[in-house]
Short mmCIF file of N, CA and C in Angstrom, two decimals:
data_model
loop_
_atom_site.label_atom_id
_atom_site.label_comp_id
_atom_site.label_asym_id
_atom_site.label_seq_id
_atom_site.Cartn_x
_atom_site.Cartn_y
_atom_site.Cartn_z
N MET W 19 28.79 20.51 -50.20
CA MET W 19 29.92 21.35 -49.89
C MET W 19 29.64 22.03 -48.56
N ALA W 20 30.70 22.46 -47.89
CA ALA W 20 30.55 23.10 -46.59
C ALA W 20 29.68 24.34 -46.70
N ASP W 21 28.90 24.60 -45.64
CA ASP W 21 28.07 25.79 -45.64
C ASP W 21 28.94 27.03 -45.58
N GLU W 22 28.53 28.03 -46.29
CA GLU W 22 29.26 29.27 -46.38
C GLU W 22 28.65 30.27 -45.42
N ASP W 23 29.47 31.11 -44.83
CA ASP W 23 29.02 32.15 -43.92
C ASP W 23 28.00 33.04 -44.64
N THR W 24 26.89 33.35 -43.97
CA THR W 24 25.84 34.16 -44.60
C THR W 24 26.30 35.59 -44.86
N ASP W 25 27.34 36.06 -44.15
CA ASP W 25 27.86 37.41 -44.36
C ASP W 25 28.93 37.45 -45.45
N SER W 26 29.12 36.37 -46.16
CA SER W 26 30.16 36.27 -47.16
C SER W 26 29.92 37.23 -48.32
N VAL W 27 31.00 37.87 -48.78
CA VAL W 27 30.93 38.73 -49.96
C VAL W 27 31.49 38.02 -51.19
N GLY W 28 31.91 36.78 -51.01
CA GLY W 28 32.46 36.01 -52.11
C GLY W 28 33.15 34.76 -51.62
N ARG W 29 33.60 33.98 -52.58
CA ARG W 29 34.35 32.77 -52.28
C ARG W 29 35.63 32.76 -53.07
N ALA W 30 36.63 32.08 -52.52
CA ALA W 30 37.91 31.97 -53.21
C ALA W 30 38.52 30.62 -52.88
N VAL W 31 39.50 30.25 -53.69
CA VAL W 31 40.26 29.02 -53.47
C VAL W 31 41.72 29.41 -53.29
N ALA W 32 42.36 28.81 -52.30
CA ALA W 32 43.78 29.07 -52.06
C ALA W 32 44.61 28.46 -53.19
N VAL W 33 45.49 29.27 -53.75
CA VAL W 33 46.36 28.79 -54.82
C VAL W 33 47.81 28.68 -54.37
N ALA W 34 48.05 29.04 -53.10
CA ALA W 34 49.39 28.94 -52.53
C ALA W 34 49.28 28.71 -51.04
N LEU W 35 50.32 28.13 -50.49
CA LEU W 35 50.39 27.88 -49.05
C LEU W 35 50.65 29.19 -48.32
N PHE W 36 49.84 29.48 -47.31
CA PHE W 36 50.06 30.64 -46.44
C PHE W 36 50.00 30.15 -45.01
N GLU W 37 51.15 30.13 -44.34
CA GLU W 37 51.21 29.61 -42.99
C GLU W 37 50.79 30.63 -41.95
N GLY W 38 51.00 31.91 -42.23
CA GLY W 38 50.68 32.95 -41.26
C GLY W 38 51.67 32.92 -40.11
N THR W 39 51.99 34.11 -39.61
CA THR W 39 52.94 34.20 -38.50
C THR W 39 52.31 34.87 -37.28
N GLU W 40 51.17 35.48 -37.48
CA GLU W 40 50.47 36.18 -36.39
C GLU W 40 49.19 35.42 -36.05
N PRO W 41 48.76 35.51 -34.78
CA PRO W 41 47.55 34.78 -34.36
C PRO W 41 46.30 35.13 -35.17
N LYS W 42 46.20 36.36 -35.67
CA LYS W 42 45.00 36.77 -36.41
C LYS W 42 45.02 36.33 -37.88
N GLU W 43 46.16 35.80 -38.34
CA GLU W 43 46.28 35.39 -39.74
C GLU W 43 45.68 34.00 -39.95
N LEU W 44 45.06 33.83 -41.11
CA LEU W 44 44.36 32.60 -41.45
C LEU W 44 45.27 31.69 -42.28
N PRO W 45 45.69 30.56 -41.72
CA PRO W 45 46.51 29.63 -42.50
C PRO W 45 45.71 29.05 -43.67
N LEU W 46 46.38 28.91 -44.81
CA LEU W 46 45.74 28.35 -46.00
C LEU W 46 46.62 27.26 -46.59
N GLN W 47 45.97 26.17 -46.99
CA GLN W 47 46.61 25.12 -47.77
C GLN W 47 46.10 25.25 -49.20
N ILE W 48 46.89 24.83 -50.15
CA ILE W 48 46.46 24.88 -51.54
C ILE W 48 45.16 24.09 -51.69
N GLY W 49 44.17 24.72 -52.30
CA GLY W 49 42.88 24.07 -52.53
C GLY W 49 41.83 24.38 -51.48
N ASP W 50 42.22 25.03 -50.37
CA ASP W 50 41.23 25.38 -49.34
C ASP W 50 40.21 26.35 -49.92
N LEU W 51 38.96 26.14 -49.57
CA LEU W 51 37.87 27.04 -49.97
C LEU W 51 37.67 28.05 -48.86
N VAL W 52 37.59 29.33 -49.22
CA VAL W 52 37.48 30.41 -48.25
C VAL W 52 36.23 31.24 -48.54
N ALA W 53 35.43 31.47 -47.49
CA ALA W 53 34.31 32.40 -47.57
C ALA W 53 34.85 33.77 -47.17
N ILE W 54 34.81 34.72 -48.09
CA ILE W 54 35.37 36.05 -47.85
C ILE W 54 34.29 36.92 -47.20
N SER W 55 34.64 37.54 -46.06
CA SER W 55 33.67 38.41 -45.38
C SER W 55 34.01 39.89 -45.53
N PHE W 56 35.26 40.21 -45.88
CA PHE W 56 35.65 41.61 -46.07
C PHE W 56 36.90 41.65 -46.96
N LYS W 57 36.90 42.60 -47.91
CA LYS W 57 38.05 42.80 -48.79
C LYS W 57 38.67 44.15 -48.49
N GLY W 58 39.82 44.15 -47.85
CA GLY W 58 40.51 45.39 -47.54
C GLY W 58 41.22 45.95 -48.76
N ASP W 59 41.31 47.26 -48.82
CA ASP W 59 42.00 47.93 -49.93
C ASP W 59 43.51 47.69 -49.90
N ASN W 60 44.02 47.22 -48.76
CA ASN W 60 45.46 47.00 -48.61
C ASN W 60 45.91 45.63 -49.10
N GLY W 61 44.97 44.84 -49.67
CA GLY W 61 45.33 43.52 -50.18
C GLY W 61 45.14 42.41 -49.17
N TRP W 62 44.76 42.73 -47.94
CA TRP W 62 44.47 41.73 -46.92
C TRP W 62 42.97 41.59 -46.79
N TRP W 63 42.50 40.37 -46.84
CA TRP W 63 41.08 40.08 -46.74
C TRP W 63 40.78 39.33 -45.45
N VAL W 64 39.52 39.34 -45.04
CA VAL W 64 39.06 38.62 -43.87
C VAL W 64 38.13 37.52 -44.35
N GLY W 65 38.28 36.33 -43.78
CA GLY W 65 37.41 35.25 -44.21
C GLY W 65 37.48 34.05 -43.30
N THR W 66 36.71 33.04 -43.69
CA THR W 66 36.66 31.77 -42.98
C THR W 66 37.15 30.67 -43.91
N ASN W 67 38.13 29.92 -43.46
CA ASN W 67 38.60 28.77 -44.21
C ASN W 67 37.56 27.67 -44.01
N LEU W 68 36.83 27.35 -45.06
CA LEU W 68 35.74 26.38 -44.95
C LEU W 68 36.25 24.95 -44.78
N THR W 69 37.54 24.75 -45.00
CA THR W 69 38.13 23.44 -44.78
C THR W 69 38.45 23.24 -43.30
N SER W 70 39.10 24.24 -42.70
CA SER W 70 39.52 24.11 -41.29
C SER W 70 38.55 24.77 -40.31
N ARG W 71 37.62 25.58 -40.84
CA ARG W 71 36.64 26.34 -40.03
C ARG W 71 37.30 27.46 -39.20
N GLU W 72 38.52 27.83 -39.52
CA GLU W 72 39.20 28.93 -38.84
C GLU W 72 38.85 30.24 -39.53
N GLU W 73 38.89 31.34 -38.76
CA GLU W 73 38.65 32.67 -39.29
C GLU W 73 39.90 33.52 -39.09
N GLY W 74 40.09 34.48 -39.99
CA GLY W 74 41.23 35.38 -39.85
C GLY W 74 41.48 36.18 -41.11
N ILE W 75 42.64 36.83 -41.12
CA ILE W 75 43.02 37.63 -42.29
C ILE W 75 44.04 36.86 -43.12
N PHE W 76 44.06 37.16 -44.42
CA PHE W 76 44.98 36.50 -45.33
C PHE W 76 45.25 37.42 -46.51
N PRO W 77 46.41 37.26 -47.16
CA PRO W 77 46.70 38.09 -48.34
C PRO W 77 45.88 37.62 -49.54
N SER W 78 45.27 38.57 -50.22
CA SER W 78 44.41 38.24 -51.36
C SER W 78 45.19 37.60 -52.50
N THR W 79 46.49 37.80 -52.55
CA THR W 79 47.31 37.24 -53.63
C THR W 79 47.50 35.73 -53.50
N PHE W 80 47.08 35.15 -52.37
CA PHE W 80 47.23 33.72 -52.16
C PHE W 80 45.97 32.93 -52.55
N VAL W 81 44.95 33.65 -53.05
CA VAL W 81 43.69 33.00 -53.43
C VAL W 81 43.24 33.50 -54.80
N THR W 82 42.31 32.76 -55.39
CA THR W 82 41.66 33.20 -56.62
C THR W 82 40.15 33.11 -56.42
N GLU W 83 39.46 34.12 -56.92
CA GLU W 83 38.00 34.10 -56.90
C GLU W 83 37.44 33.52 -58.18
N ASP W 84 38.30 33.16 -59.09
CA ASP W 84 37.90 32.63 -60.39
C ASP W 84 37.51 31.16 -60.25
N ILE W 85 36.30 30.93 -59.73
CA ILE W 85 35.80 29.57 -59.51
C ILE W 85 34.68 29.32 -60.50
N GLU W 86 34.91 28.40 -61.40
CA GLU W 86 33.90 28.04 -62.39
C GLU W 86 32.83 27.18 -61.73
N GLU W 87 31.64 27.24 -62.26
CA GLU W 87 30.53 26.43 -61.74
C GLU W 87 30.87 24.95 -61.73
N ASN W 88 31.58 24.48 -62.78
CA ASN W 88 31.91 23.07 -62.86
C ASN W 88 33.07 22.69 -61.93
N ASP W 89 33.73 23.66 -61.31
CA ASP W 89 34.80 23.37 -60.37
C ASP W 89 34.27 23.05 -58.98
N LYS W 90 33.00 23.33 -58.72
CA LYS W 90 32.45 23.15 -57.38
C LYS W 90 32.51 21.70 -56.92
N ASP W 91 32.24 20.75 -57.82
CA ASP W 91 32.33 19.33 -57.45
C ASP W 91 33.76 18.96 -57.10
N LEU W 92 34.71 19.47 -57.87
CA LEU W 92 36.12 19.21 -57.59
C LEU W 92 36.51 19.79 -56.23
N LEU W 93 36.06 21.01 -55.94
CA LEU W 93 36.38 21.62 -54.66
C LEU W 93 35.78 20.84 -53.50
N GLU W 94 34.58 20.34 -53.68
CA GLU W 94 33.95 19.54 -52.64
C GLU W 94 34.76 18.27 -52.38
N ALA W 95 35.23 17.65 -53.45
CA ALA W 95 36.05 16.45 -53.29
C ALA W 95 37.39 16.78 -52.62
N MET W 96 37.94 17.94 -52.96
CA MET W 96 39.23 18.33 -52.37
C MET W 96 39.11 18.61 -50.88
N ASP W 97 37.93 19.03 -50.43
CA ASP W 97 37.72 19.27 -49.01
C ASP W 97 38.02 18.01 -48.19
N ASN W 98 37.83 16.85 -48.80
CA ASN W 98 38.01 15.59 -48.09
C ASN W 98 39.42 15.03 -48.21
N LEU W 99 40.29 15.68 -48.96
CA LEU W 99 41.65 15.19 -49.13
C LEU W 99 42.54 15.63 -47.98
N SER W 100 43.56 14.84 -47.73
CA SER W 100 44.55 15.21 -46.72
C SER W 100 45.44 16.33 -47.25
N VAL W 101 46.16 16.98 -46.36
CA VAL W 101 47.10 18.04 -46.76
C VAL W 101 48.13 17.49 -47.73
N GLU W 102 48.62 16.30 -47.45
CA GLU W 102 49.64 15.69 -48.31
C GLU W 102 49.09 15.46 -49.72
N ALA W 103 47.87 14.98 -49.80
CA ALA W 103 47.26 14.74 -51.11
C ALA W 103 47.05 16.04 -51.87
N LYS W 104 46.64 17.11 -51.16
CA LYS W 104 46.47 18.42 -51.80
C LYS W 104 47.79 18.92 -52.34
N ASN W 105 48.87 18.74 -51.57
CA ASN W 105 50.18 19.21 -52.01
C ASN W 105 50.67 18.42 -53.21
N ILE W 106 50.41 17.13 -53.25
CA ILE W 106 50.80 16.31 -54.40
C ILE W 106 50.05 16.78 -55.65
N LEU W 107 48.75 17.04 -55.51
CA LEU W 107 47.97 17.55 -56.64
C LEU W 107 48.51 18.89 -57.12
N ALA W 108 48.88 19.76 -56.20
CA ALA W 108 49.39 21.07 -56.56
C ALA W 108 50.69 20.95 -57.34
N VAL W 109 51.58 20.08 -56.90
CA VAL W 109 52.85 19.88 -57.60
C VAL W 109 52.59 19.33 -58.99
N ASN W 110 51.70 18.34 -59.10
CA ASN W 110 51.38 17.78 -60.41
C ASN W 110 50.77 18.83 -61.34
N ALA W 111 49.91 19.67 -60.81
CA ALA W 111 49.31 20.74 -61.61
C ALA W 111 50.38 21.71 -62.09
N LEU W 112 51.34 22.04 -61.24
CA LEU W 112 52.42 22.95 -61.62
C LEU W 112 53.28 22.33 -62.73
N VAL W 113 53.56 21.05 -62.62
CA VAL W 113 54.34 20.36 -63.65
C VAL W 113 53.60 20.40 -64.98
N LEU W 114 52.30 20.08 -64.97
CA LEU W 114 51.51 20.13 -66.20
C LEU W 114 51.46 21.52 -66.79
N PHE W 115 51.26 22.52 -65.93
CA PHE W 115 51.22 23.90 -66.39
C PHE W 115 52.54 24.27 -67.06
N THR W 116 53.65 23.88 -66.46
CA THR W 116 54.97 24.18 -67.00
C THR W 116 55.17 23.49 -68.35
N LEU W 117 54.75 22.24 -68.46
CA LEU W 117 54.90 21.50 -69.71
C LEU W 117 54.08 22.12 -70.83
N PHE W 118 52.85 22.52 -70.54
CA PHE W 118 51.99 23.08 -71.58
C PHE W 118 52.37 24.51 -71.96
N ARG W 119 53.08 25.19 -71.09
CA ARG W 119 53.55 26.56 -71.41
C ARG W 119 54.66 26.55 -72.43
N GLN W 120 55.40 25.46 -72.51
CA GLN W 120 56.57 25.39 -73.40
C GLN W 120 56.19 25.26 -74.85
#
C-alpha cells in the first residue's frame, strides 16, 4: 500500500465524491485513501490523498475512519483501479445496501 505521511494522525477512506472548488481543497474520489494530518473542529480536515498524492483540506463528512484490518488489502487493490471502476463499484455497493435495508 502507498506510504503514509509520517505526520499522519489517522487514515480514512473517501465515501463520497468531493470535487472541491477552491485551490486549497483536496479532491476525493470514492475509495481514495487519505492520510489525515490535522482534524479541525469545524469539520474540515487536512490530509494527503494517497491515491493522487495531492494535499489539501476536505470535509470530514466525505470520509470514514472506520477501516477494518481486513479492508487494507481491498484498499490496496482499489488504489490501482480507474476512477470509472471505482464509481461502478460505489454504485453497486449502494444498490446492495439499498436491497439489504428493505
